[in-house]
Coordinates of C-alpha atoms in Angstrom, one line a residue:
Chain R
X1 CA 116.4 156.8 185.9
X2 CA 115.7 158.5 182.7
X3 CA 112.2 159.4 181.9
X4 CA 111.9 157.4 178.7
X5 CA 112.6 154.2 180.4
X6 CA 109.0 153.3 181.0
X7 CA 107.7 154.8 177.8
X8 CA 106.8 152.5 175.1
X9 CA 108.4 152.5 171.7
X10 CA 106.7 154.5 169.0
X11 CA 106.7 153.4 165.4
X12 CA 105.4 155.4 162.4
X13 CA 105.4 153.9 159.0
X14 CA 106.2 156.7 156.5
X15 CA 106.0 154.7 153.4
X16 CA 105.0 151.1 152.5
X17 CA 105.6 149.6 149.1
X18 CA 105.5 146.1 147.8
X19 CA 109.2 145.6 148.4
X20 CA 110.1 148.2 151.1
X21 CA 109.0 149.9 154.2
X22 CA 110.2 153.2 155.6
X23 CA 109.5 153.9 159.2
X24 CA 110.6 156.0 162.2
X25 CA 111.3 154.3 165.5
X26 CA 111.2 156.3 168.6
X27 CA 111.7 155.9 172.3
X28 CA 114.2 153.0 172.1
X29 CA 117.9 153.1 172.6
X30 CA 120.6 152.7 170.0
X31 CA 121.4 149.2 170.8
X32 CA 117.8 148.1 170.5
X33 CA 117.3 149.8 167.2
X34 CA 120.5 148.3 165.9
X35 CA 119.5 144.8 167.0
X36 CA 116.4 145.2 164.9
X37 CA 118.5 146.2 162.0
X38 CA 120.8 143.2 162.5
X39 CA 118.0 140.7 163.0
X40 CA 116.1 141.6 159.8
X41 CA 119.3 141.4 157.8
X42 CA 120.8 138.2 159.1
X43 CA 118.4 136.1 161.1
X44 CA 115.3 135.6 159.0
X45 CA 115.0 132.3 157.1
X46 CA 114.3 132.2 153.4
X47 CA 114.9 129.7 150.7
X48 CA 117.7 129.9 148.1
X49 CA 119.4 127.6 145.7
X50 CA 122.1 125.8 147.6
X51 CA 123.2 123.0 145.3
X52 CA 123.5 122.9 141.5
X53 CA 124.1 119.9 139.4
X54 CA 125.1 120.9 135.9
X55 CA 124.2 118.4 133.2
X56 CA 125.2 120.4 130.2
X57 CA 126.9 123.8 130.0
X58 CA 128.2 124.9 126.7
X59 CA 127.9 128.6 127.6
X60 CA 130.8 131.0 127.9
X61 CA 130.4 131.0 131.7
X62 CA 132.1 128.3 133.8
X63 CA 130.0 126.1 136.1
X64 CA 131.1 127.7 139.3
X65 CA 130.1 131.1 138.0
X66 CA 126.6 129.9 137.1
X67 CA 126.2 128.1 140.4
X68 CA 127.0 131.2 142.3
X69 CA 124.6 133.3 140.2
X70 CA 121.9 130.8 140.7
X71 CA 122.4 130.9 144.4
X72 CA 121.8 134.7 144.4
X73 CA 118.4 134.4 142.7
X74 CA 115.7 135.4 145.2
X75 CA 113.0 132.8 145.6
X76 CA 109.6 133.4 147.0
X77 CA 109.8 132.3 150.7
X78 CA 106.6 133.5 152.2
X79 CA 105.8 131.7 155.4
X80 CA 109.1 130.0 155.3
X81 CA 109.0 129.2 159.0
X82 CA 106.3 126.7 158.6
X83 CA 106.5 125.8 154.9
X84 CA 109.9 124.2 154.9
X85 CA 112.3 122.5 157.2
X86 CA 116.0 123.1 157.6
X87 CA 117.6 120.1 156.0
X88 CA 119.7 119.7 159.1
X89 CA 116.5 119.0 161.0
X90 CA 115.0 116.7 158.5
X91 CA 115.2 113.0 158.8
X92 CA 115.8 112.4 155.1
X93 CA 119.2 111.5 153.8
X94 CA 119.9 113.8 150.9
X95 CA 116.9 116.1 150.7
X96 CA 113.2 115.6 150.4
X97 CA 110.1 117.5 149.6
X98 CA 109.9 118.8 153.1
X99 CA 113.3 120.3 153.3
X100 CA 114.2 121.2 149.7
X101 CA 112.8 122.5 146.5
X102 CA 114.0 121.3 143.2
X103 CA 114.3 123.6 140.2
X104 CA 115.4 122.8 136.7
X105 CA 116.8 124.9 134.0
X106 CA 116.9 123.6 130.4
X107 CA 117.6 126.1 127.7
X108 CA 119.3 126.1 124.4
X109 CA 119.5 128.6 121.7
X110 CA 118.5 127.8 118.1
X111 CA 118.2 131.3 116.7
X112 CA 120.7 133.6 115.1
X113 CA 120.6 136.1 117.9
X114 CA 121.8 136.2 121.4
X115 CA 119.4 134.7 123.9
X116 CA 119.1 135.6 127.5
X117 CA 118.8 132.9 130.1
X118 CA 117.0 134.4 133.1
X119 CA 115.5 133.4 136.3
X120 CA 112.2 133.0 134.5
X121 CA 113.6 129.9 132.8
X122 CA 113.9 128.2 136.2
X123 CA 111.1 125.7 136.6
X124 CA 110.1 124.4 140.0
X125 CA 109.6 120.7 140.0
X126 CA 106.5 119.9 142.1
X127 CA 107.2 117.5 144.9
X128 CA 106.6 113.9 144.1
X129 CA 104.0 112.7 146.5
X130 CA 105.0 109.1 146.2
X131 CA 108.4 109.0 147.9
X132 CA 108.4 109.8 151.5
X133 CA 112.0 110.2 152.4
X134 CA 111.4 112.4 155.4
X135 CA 109.0 112.2 158.2
X136 CA 105.7 113.4 156.8
X137 CA 104.7 116.8 158.0
X138 CA 102.4 119.7 157.5
X139 CA 104.9 121.7 155.5
X140 CA 103.5 121.2 152.1
X141 CA 100.0 122.5 153.0
X142 CA 101.5 125.7 154.4
X143 CA 103.1 126.7 151.1
X144 CA 101.7 129.3 148.8
X145 CA 101.3 128.1 145.3
X146 CA 104.4 130.1 144.2
X147 CA 106.6 129.0 147.1
X148 CA 110.1 128.6 145.8
X149 CA 109.5 130.3 142.5
X150 CA 112.0 132.9 141.4
X151 CA 110.7 136.3 142.4
X152 CA 108.8 137.9 139.5
X153 CA 108.3 134.7 137.6
X154 CA 105.1 134.9 135.6
X155 CA 104.9 138.6 136.3
X156 CA 105.7 140.7 133.3
X157 CA 106.1 143.8 135.4
X158 CA 109.1 142.4 137.3
X159 CA 112.2 142.1 135.2
X160 CA 113.8 138.7 135.7
X161 CA 117.4 138.1 136.9
X162 CA 119.8 137.6 134.0
X163 CA 121.8 134.4 134.5
X164 CA 123.7 134.0 131.3
X165 CA 123.6 135.0 127.6
X166 CA 123.9 132.2 125.0
X167 CA 124.3 132.2 121.3
X168 CA 123.2 129.7 118.7
X169 CA 124.2 126.2 119.5
X170 CA 124.9 126.8 123.1
X171 CA 123.0 125.0 125.8
X172 CA 122.5 125.2 129.5
X173 CA 120.9 122.3 131.4
X174 CA 121.0 122.0 135.1
X175 CA 119.2 120.9 138.3
X176 CA 119.1 123.0 141.4
X177 CA 118.1 122.2 145.0
X178 CA 116.9 125.1 147.0
X179 CA 117.1 124.9 150.8
X180 CA 116.1 127.0 153.8
X181 CA 118.8 129.0 155.5
X182 CA 119.6 132.2 157.2
X183 CA 122.0 135.0 156.1
X184 CA 124.4 134.3 158.9
X185 CA 125.3 131.2 156.9
X186 CA 125.3 132.9 153.5
X187 CA 124.1 136.3 152.4
X188 CA 122.0 134.8 149.7
X189 CA 119.5 133.9 152.4
X190 CA 119.0 137.4 153.5
X191 CA 115.5 138.7 152.7
X192 CA 116.8 142.3 152.7
X193 CA 118.7 143.8 149.8
X194 CA 119.3 146.9 151.8
X195 CA 118.5 148.3 155.2
X196 CA 119.0 152.0 155.7
X197 CA 119.5 153.1 159.3
X198 CA 120.0 156.6 160.4
X199 CA 119.8 158.7 163.5
X200 CA 120.7 162.2 164.5
X201 CA 120.8 163.7 161.0
X202 CA 122.3 166.9 162.2
X203 CA 125.1 165.1 164.0
X204 CA 124.2 166.9 167.2
X205 CA 125.5 164.0 169.2
X206 CA 128.8 164.1 167.4
X207 CA 128.8 160.3 166.9
X208 CA 130.6 161.1 163.7
X209 CA 132.9 163.8 162.4
X210 CA 132.0 165.7 159.3
X211 CA 135.1 166.5 157.4
X212 CA 134.8 169.7 155.4
X213 CA 136.9 172.1 153.4
X214 CA 135.4 175.4 154.2
X215 CA 131.8 175.2 155.3
X216 CA 130.4 172.2 157.0
X217 CA 126.7 173.0 156.3
X218 CA 127.2 173.6 152.7
X219 CA 129.3 170.5 152.2
X220 CA 127.1 168.1 154.1
X221 CA 123.6 168.4 152.6
X222 CA 120.8 167.3 154.8
X223 CA 118.7 164.3 153.9
X224 CA 115.0 163.7 154.1
X225 CA 115.2 162.6 157.7
X226 CA 116.5 166.0 158.8
X227 CA 113.1 167.4 158.3
X228 CA 111.9 165.3 161.2
X229 CA 114.2 167.1 163.7
X230 CA 115.0 170.6 164.7
X231 CA 118.2 172.0 163.3
X232 CA 120.7 172.9 166.0
X233 CA 120.8 176.5 167.1
X234 CA 124.0 178.3 166.6
X235 CA 124.4 179.1 170.2
X236 CA 123.5 175.5 171.3
X237 CA 126.2 174.0 173.4
X238 CA 127.1 170.3 173.1
X239 CA 125.0 168.1 175.2
X240 CA 127.2 165.2 176.1
X241 CA 124.5 163.4 178.0
X242 CA 122.2 163.3 175.0
X243 CA 121.3 159.9 173.6
X244 CA 119.8 159.1 170.3
X245 CA 116.1 158.3 170.6
X246 CA 114.8 158.5 167.1
X247 CA 115.8 156.2 164.3
X248 CA 115.0 156.2 160.6
X249 CA 114.8 152.9 158.9
X250 CA 114.2 151.8 155.3
X251 CA 114.0 148.1 155.0
X252 CA 114.2 147.0 151.4
X253 CA 113.6 143.4 150.5
X254 CA 114.7 141.4 147.5
X255 CA 111.1 140.1 147.0
X256 CA 111.5 136.7 148.7
X257 CA 109.6 138.1 151.6
X258 CA 107.4 141.2 151.9
X259 CA 108.5 144.1 154.1
X260 CA 105.7 143.4 156.6
X261 CA 106.7 139.7 157.0
X262 CA 110.3 140.7 157.3
X263 CA 109.6 143.1 160.2
X264 CA 107.2 140.9 162.1
X265 CA 109.5 137.9 161.7
X266 CA 112.4 139.9 162.8
X267 CA 110.8 141.1 166.0
X268 CA 109.6 137.5 166.7
X269 CA 113.1 136.2 166.1
X270 CA 114.5 138.6 168.6
X271 CA 112.0 137.6 171.2
X272 CA 112.8 133.9 170.6
X273 CA 116.5 134.6 171.2
X274 CA 115.7 136.3 174.5
X275 CA 113.2 133.6 175.5
X276 CA 115.8 131.0 174.9
X277 CA 118.3 132.9 177.0
X278 CA 115.8 133.1 179.9
X279 CA 115.2 129.4 179.6
X280 CA 118.9 128.7 179.7
X281 CA 119.2 130.8 182.8
X282 CA 116.4 129.1 184.5
X283 CA 117.3 125.6 183.5
X284 CA 117.8 123.4 186.5
X285 CA 121.3 122.0 187.0
X286 CA 121.9 118.9 185.0
X287 CA 121.1 115.6 186.6
X288 CA 124.5 114.3 185.7
X289 CA 126.1 117.0 187.6
X290 CA 124.4 116.0 190.8
X291 CA 125.2 112.4 190.3
X292 CA 128.8 113.3 189.8
X293 CA 129.3 110.6 187.3
X294 CA 128.6 107.0 187.8
X295 CA 129.8 103.5 187.0
X296 CA 133.3 103.8 188.2
X297 CA 134.0 107.0 186.5
X298 CA 134.8 109.1 189.5
X299 CA 137.3 111.6 188.4
X300 CA 138.8 112.5 191.7
X301 CA 142.3 111.6 190.9
X302 CA 144.2 109.5 188.5
X303 CA 142.8 108.4 185.2
X304 CA 139.3 107.2 185.2
X305 CA 138.8 103.7 183.9
X306 CA 137.6 104.9 180.6
X307 CA 141.1 106.0 179.9
X308 CA 142.0 108.7 177.6
X309 CA 144.4 111.3 178.7
X310 CA 142.2 112.8 181.3
X311 CA 143.9 114.4 184.2
X312 CA 142.0 114.2 187.5
X313 CA 140.5 117.6 187.5
X314 CA 138.6 119.0 190.4
X315 CA 135.4 119.5 188.6
X316 CA 132.8 116.8 188.6
X317 CA 133.9 115.9 185.1
X318 CA 137.0 114.2 184.3
X319 CA 137.8 116.5 181.5
X320 CA 140.4 115.4 179.1
X321 CA 142.1 117.6 176.7
X322 CA 139.9 120.5 175.9
X323 CA 136.7 121.5 177.4
X324 CA 134.5 118.9 178.6
X325 CA 131.0 120.2 179.1
X326 CA 129.7 120.1 182.6
X327 CA 128.3 116.7 182.5
X328 CA 129.6 113.3 183.3
X329 CA 132.3 112.6 180.9
X330 CA 135.2 110.6 181.4
X331 CA 138.4 111.1 179.7
X332 CA 138.7 111.7 176.1
X333 CA 140.4 114.4 174.2
X334 CA 138.3 117.4 173.6
X335 CA 134.7 118.1 174.2
X336 CA 132.6 115.3 174.9
X337 CA 129.1 116.3 175.4
X338 CA 126.4 114.8 177.6
X339 CA 125.3 111.4 177.1
X340 CA 127.0 108.2 177.3
X341 CA 130.4 108.8 176.0
X342 CA 133.2 107.0 177.3
X343 CA 136.4 108.2 175.8
X344 CA 136.5 109.5 172.4
X345 CA 138.7 112.0 170.9
X346 CA 137.3 115.3 169.9
X347 CA 133.9 116.6 170.0
X348 CA 131.4 114.0 170.1
X349 CA 127.9 115.0 170.1
X350 CA 125.3 113.7 172.5
X351 CA 123.9 110.6 171.3
X352 CA 125.7 107.4 171.6
X353 CA 129.0 107.7 170.0
X354 CA 131.7 105.3 170.1
X355 CA 134.9 107.1 170.1
X356 CA 135.8 109.2 167.2
X357 CA 138.0 112.0 166.4
X358 CA 136.6 115.3 165.4
X359 CA 133.2 116.7 165.4
X360 CA 130.6 114.3 164.7
X361 CA 127.2 115.7 164.2
X362 CA 124.1 114.8 165.9
X363 CA 122.4 111.6 164.7
X364 CA 123.6 108.1 164.5
X365 CA 127.3 108.3 164.1
X366 CA 129.6 105.7 165.0
X367 CA 132.8 107.6 165.3
X368 CA 134.2 109.3 162.3
X369 CA 137.0 111.6 161.8
X370 CA 136.2 115.0 160.6
X371 CA 132.8 116.3 160.1
X372 CA 130.4 113.8 159.2
X373 CA 127.3 115.2 157.9
X374 CA 124.2 115.0 160.0
X375 CA 122.9 111.7 158.8
X376 CA 123.9 108.2 159.0
X377 CA 127.6 107.7 158.6
X378 CA 129.1 104.7 159.9
X379 CA 132.7 104.9 160.6
X380 CA 135.2 107.0 158.9
X381 CA 138.2 106.7 161.1
X382 CA 137.1 105.2 164.3
X383 CA 135.5 102.0 165.1
X384 CA 132.4 100.9 163.5
X385 CA 132.7 97.5 165.0
X386 CA 130.8 98.6 168.1
X387 CA 128.6 101.3 166.8
X388 CA 126.9 102.4 169.9
X389 CA 127.6 102.9 173.5
X390 CA 131.0 101.5 173.8
X391 CA 132.1 102.0 177.3
X392 CA 135.7 102.4 178.1
X393 CA 138.4 103.0 175.7
X394 CA 138.1 99.6 174.2
X395 CA 135.6 100.6 171.6
X396 CA 137.6 103.5 170.2
X397 CA 140.3 102.4 167.9
X398 CA 141.5 103.5 164.6
X399 CA 139.5 100.9 162.9
X400 CA 138.4 101.3 159.4
X401 CA 134.8 102.0 159.0
X402 CA 132.4 101.0 156.3
X403 CA 131.6 104.0 154.3
X404 CA 133.7 107.0 154.2
X405 CA 133.1 109.6 156.8
X406 CA 134.5 112.5 154.9
X407 CA 132.8 114.9 152.7
X408 CA 129.3 115.8 152.2
X409 CA 126.4 113.6 151.2
X410 CA 126.3 115.1 147.8
X411 CA 128.4 113.1 145.6
X412 CA 128.9 115.9 143.1
X413 CA 127.5 119.2 142.2
X414 CA 128.5 122.6 143.3
X415 CA 127.8 123.6 146.8
X416 CA 126.9 127.2 146.3
Chain Q
X1 CA 136.2 119.6 152.5
X2 CA 137.0 119.5 156.1
X3 CA 135.1 122.7 156.9
X4 CA 132.7 122.3 159.8
X5 CA 129.1 122.9 158.8
X6 CA 128.3 126.6 158.8
X7 CA 125.2 126.2 160.8
X8 CA 127.5 125.4 163.8
X9 CA 127.9 129.2 164.1
X10 CA 124.3 129.7 165.1
X11 CA 122.7 126.4 166.1
X12 CA 123.3 124.9 169.5
X13 CA 124.8 121.5 169.5
X14 CA 122.7 118.8 171.0
X15 CA 122.8 119.2 174.7
X16 CA 124.7 122.4 174.6
X17 CA 123.7 125.0 177.1
X18 CA 122.8 128.4 175.7
X19 CA 124.3 130.2 178.6
X20 CA 127.0 129.4 181.1
X21 CA 127.4 131.5 184.3
X22 CA 130.7 132.1 186.0
X23 CA 130.7 134.0 189.2
X24 CA 133.5 136.4 189.6
X25 CA 136.0 135.5 192.3
X26 CA 137.7 138.9 192.6
X27 CA 134.8 141.3 192.2
X28 CA 131.9 141.2 194.6
X29 CA 128.4 140.7 193.1
X30 CA 129.7 140.1 189.6
X31 CA 129.3 137.3 187.2
X32 CA 130.3 136.6 183.6
X33 CA 127.8 135.0 181.3
X34 CA 129.0 133.1 178.3
X35 CA 126.2 133.1 175.8
X36 CA 126.9 130.7 173.0
X37 CA 125.8 130.8 169.4
X38 CA 124.8 134.4 169.7
X39 CA 126.4 137.6 168.6
X40 CA 126.3 141.4 168.9
X41 CA 122.6 141.4 168.0
X42 CA 121.8 140.0 171.4
X43 CA 124.9 141.1 173.3
X44 CA 124.7 144.8 172.7
X45 CA 121.0 144.9 173.3
X46 CA 121.3 143.1 176.6
X47 CA 124.2 145.2 177.7
X48 CA 122.2 148.4 177.1
X49 CA 119.2 147.0 178.9
X50 CA 121.1 145.8 181.8
X51 CA 122.9 149.1 182.1
X52 CA 119.6 150.9 182.3
X53 CA 118.8 149.2 185.6
X54 CA 119.6 151.2 188.6
X55 CA 121.1 148.3 190.7
X56 CA 123.8 147.6 188.1
X57 CA 127.2 149.0 188.6
X58 CA 128.8 147.6 185.6
X59 CA 127.8 145.8 182.4
X60 CA 129.8 145.1 179.4
X61 CA 130.0 142.5 176.6
X62 CA 132.6 141.3 174.3
X63 CA 132.9 138.9 171.4
X64 CA 136.4 137.6 172.1
X65 CA 137.1 136.4 168.6
X66 CA 135.0 136.9 165.5
X67 CA 135.3 133.3 164.5
X68 CA 134.1 132.0 167.8
X69 CA 130.3 132.1 168.0
X70 CA 129.8 133.3 171.5
X71 CA 129.9 136.4 173.6
X72 CA 130.7 137.2 177.2
X73 CA 128.5 139.5 179.2
X74 CA 129.9 140.8 182.5
X75 CA 127.5 142.2 185.0
X76 CA 128.3 143.7 188.5
X77 CA 125.5 144.7 190.8
X78 CA 125.3 146.7 194.0
X79 CA 124.5 143.6 196.0
X80 CA 120.8 144.0 196.3
X81 CA 120.2 141.6 193.4
X82 CA 122.2 138.9 191.8
X83 CA 123.6 139.4 188.3
X84 CA 121.5 136.4 187.1
X85 CA 118.3 138.0 188.2
X86 CA 119.3 141.2 186.6
X87 CA 119.9 139.5 183.3
X88 CA 116.7 137.7 183.5
X89 CA 114.8 140.9 184.2
X90 CA 116.5 142.6 181.4
X91 CA 115.4 139.8 179.0
X92 CA 111.9 140.0 180.2
X93 CA 111.9 143.8 179.8
X94 CA 113.2 143.5 176.3
X95 CA 110.6 140.9 175.4
X96 CA 107.9 143.2 176.7
X97 CA 109.2 146.1 174.7
X98 CA 109.5 143.9 171.6
X99 CA 106.0 142.6 171.9
X100 CA 104.7 146.2 172.4
X101 CA 106.6 147.2 169.3
X102 CA 105.2 144.2 167.4
X103 CA 101.7 145.3 168.2
X104 CA 102.4 148.8 167.1
X105 CA 103.9 147.6 163.9
X106 CA 100.9 145.4 163.2
X107 CA 98.6 148.4 163.7
X108 CA 100.7 150.6 161.5
X109 CA 100.8 148.0 158.8
X110 CA 97.1 147.5 158.9
X111 CA 96.5 151.3 158.5
X112 CA 98.7 151.3 155.5
X113 CA 96.8 148.5 154.0
X114 CA 93.6 150.2 154.5
X115 CA 94.9 153.4 152.9
X116 CA 95.7 151.4 149.9
X117 CA 99.3 152.6 149.7
X118 CA 100.4 149.1 148.8
X119 CA 98.2 148.9 145.8
X120 CA 99.9 151.9 144.2
X121 CA 103.3 150.3 144.0
X122 CA 105.2 150.6 140.7
X123 CA 105.1 146.9 140.0
X124 CA 101.3 146.9 139.8
X125 CA 99.7 143.6 140.0
X126 CA 100.4 141.0 142.6
X127 CA 102.0 138.9 140.0
X128 CA 102.5 135.3 140.9
X129 CA 99.3 135.0 142.7
X130 CA 100.6 133.7 146.0
X131 CA 97.6 135.0 147.8
X132 CA 96.0 131.7 148.4
X133 CA 96.8 131.5 152.1
X134 CA 95.6 133.7 154.8
X135 CA 93.6 131.5 157.0
X136 CA 95.2 131.6 160.4
X137 CA 97.7 134.2 159.4
X138 CA 97.3 137.7 160.5
X139 CA 99.3 139.4 157.8
X140 CA 99.7 138.9 154.2
X141 CA 102.3 140.3 152.0
X142 CA 102.5 141.2 148.3

């Protein structure tokens, strides 16, 4: 079709600093360039403080305020992909050296002048090698020695982040747990503080409208990027087929990652997304679908033995209320996903769940109402009497479980 | 307290399929792909790439609701190729483009390192001394 289709993208770095890179990207389309912008802003993992336990706070700022500020402090996250796990993927219960970093802050003021509590006061607690909560892994060896440190700590040239000001007699003592995450979950995990993205500095394509009082050119001064392109001639007619082909980026990081790592990881992340999509398209049909259900769970008409409020739908599943994913489910309200579920209200995730209402997350749950966090909850509302693989509706009852199924595993502390 | 975990917005549930194909019953050679746990980042890029293929008559995507983490991509072809194949080819093409771009970036970054632009930054020294690693890594920041 168009001539540029087969041409490769061109990139030219105009400027590279410790915390930023400025480059021009050519021969790609707008959607592609914009995806690069989006991916570096929102999809690259870093570490940030995610939980704060306050032991003493006699400062003028309330706990929530401080917790929020601490969450915003950029922490060095170099090689985050390999150096730390997501706590949702970790086998530990409440955090271990492989999926979290502990930081402590303990300051008090004894002088007669105002003292500034800054990110430099945060001390990383080295992982204790004794306890092995999680499955041992390579993570620790992949870390740089300053992994998890506040950016600019021990570097007099980088001013620290001010957290609070305290006067004589005030104290702040707290414990933080930093975790890995991405900015889709919370913007504090974004490695980028700003990403500038521009194309068509003369607005030849008329993708925007320049409002002006008297003279458009005088009132809309041109930026640096305009020097890269030819100004429009006065007699030039509007080319409505023109497409933007040249994009000006400036990726500025907060210091948790360097600009090079941000760009390379961003591109890799996009490729991963696409590769997963290809895999999904190529995936062979599920075995369950071909079997069409087994063990007396034929959904053809009437209610399957497993009970629940399933109507006899035409599909090979016996969907109940809500979407049943295309595998052998019988009955149940809501989504029941693949493996051995018989009845169960709500979304139950794959592995053996005995009925339960609401989303229960991956591992070992026996029922549970509401979200149970990804590890080990027994019960909640739902039966804990027959923890696994209860067939039929018998297992699911509103029994009372052992521990509570509500809430997060952290007993207290602020979730930032 | 009852909020679902936030990562449900971008992590596939166990056993969840990344893509679901529904063939269109009323339009010939058309299919709708429901791509879950993805957003405009992938949606718009795919749409543009699919549209660039000559066999494609129509391609569009939408995110039906901002709180629901999936998007729908509808593709209609001229019949010489199935929408599934088109989408697969588009993905492959994008991966090719991205890896080409990755190589170019790597090259550009290495040039900048050689020219010593990085050393002149206003913050001066490398600070925290996180330069211990490097073995097996092809780039090093700071």
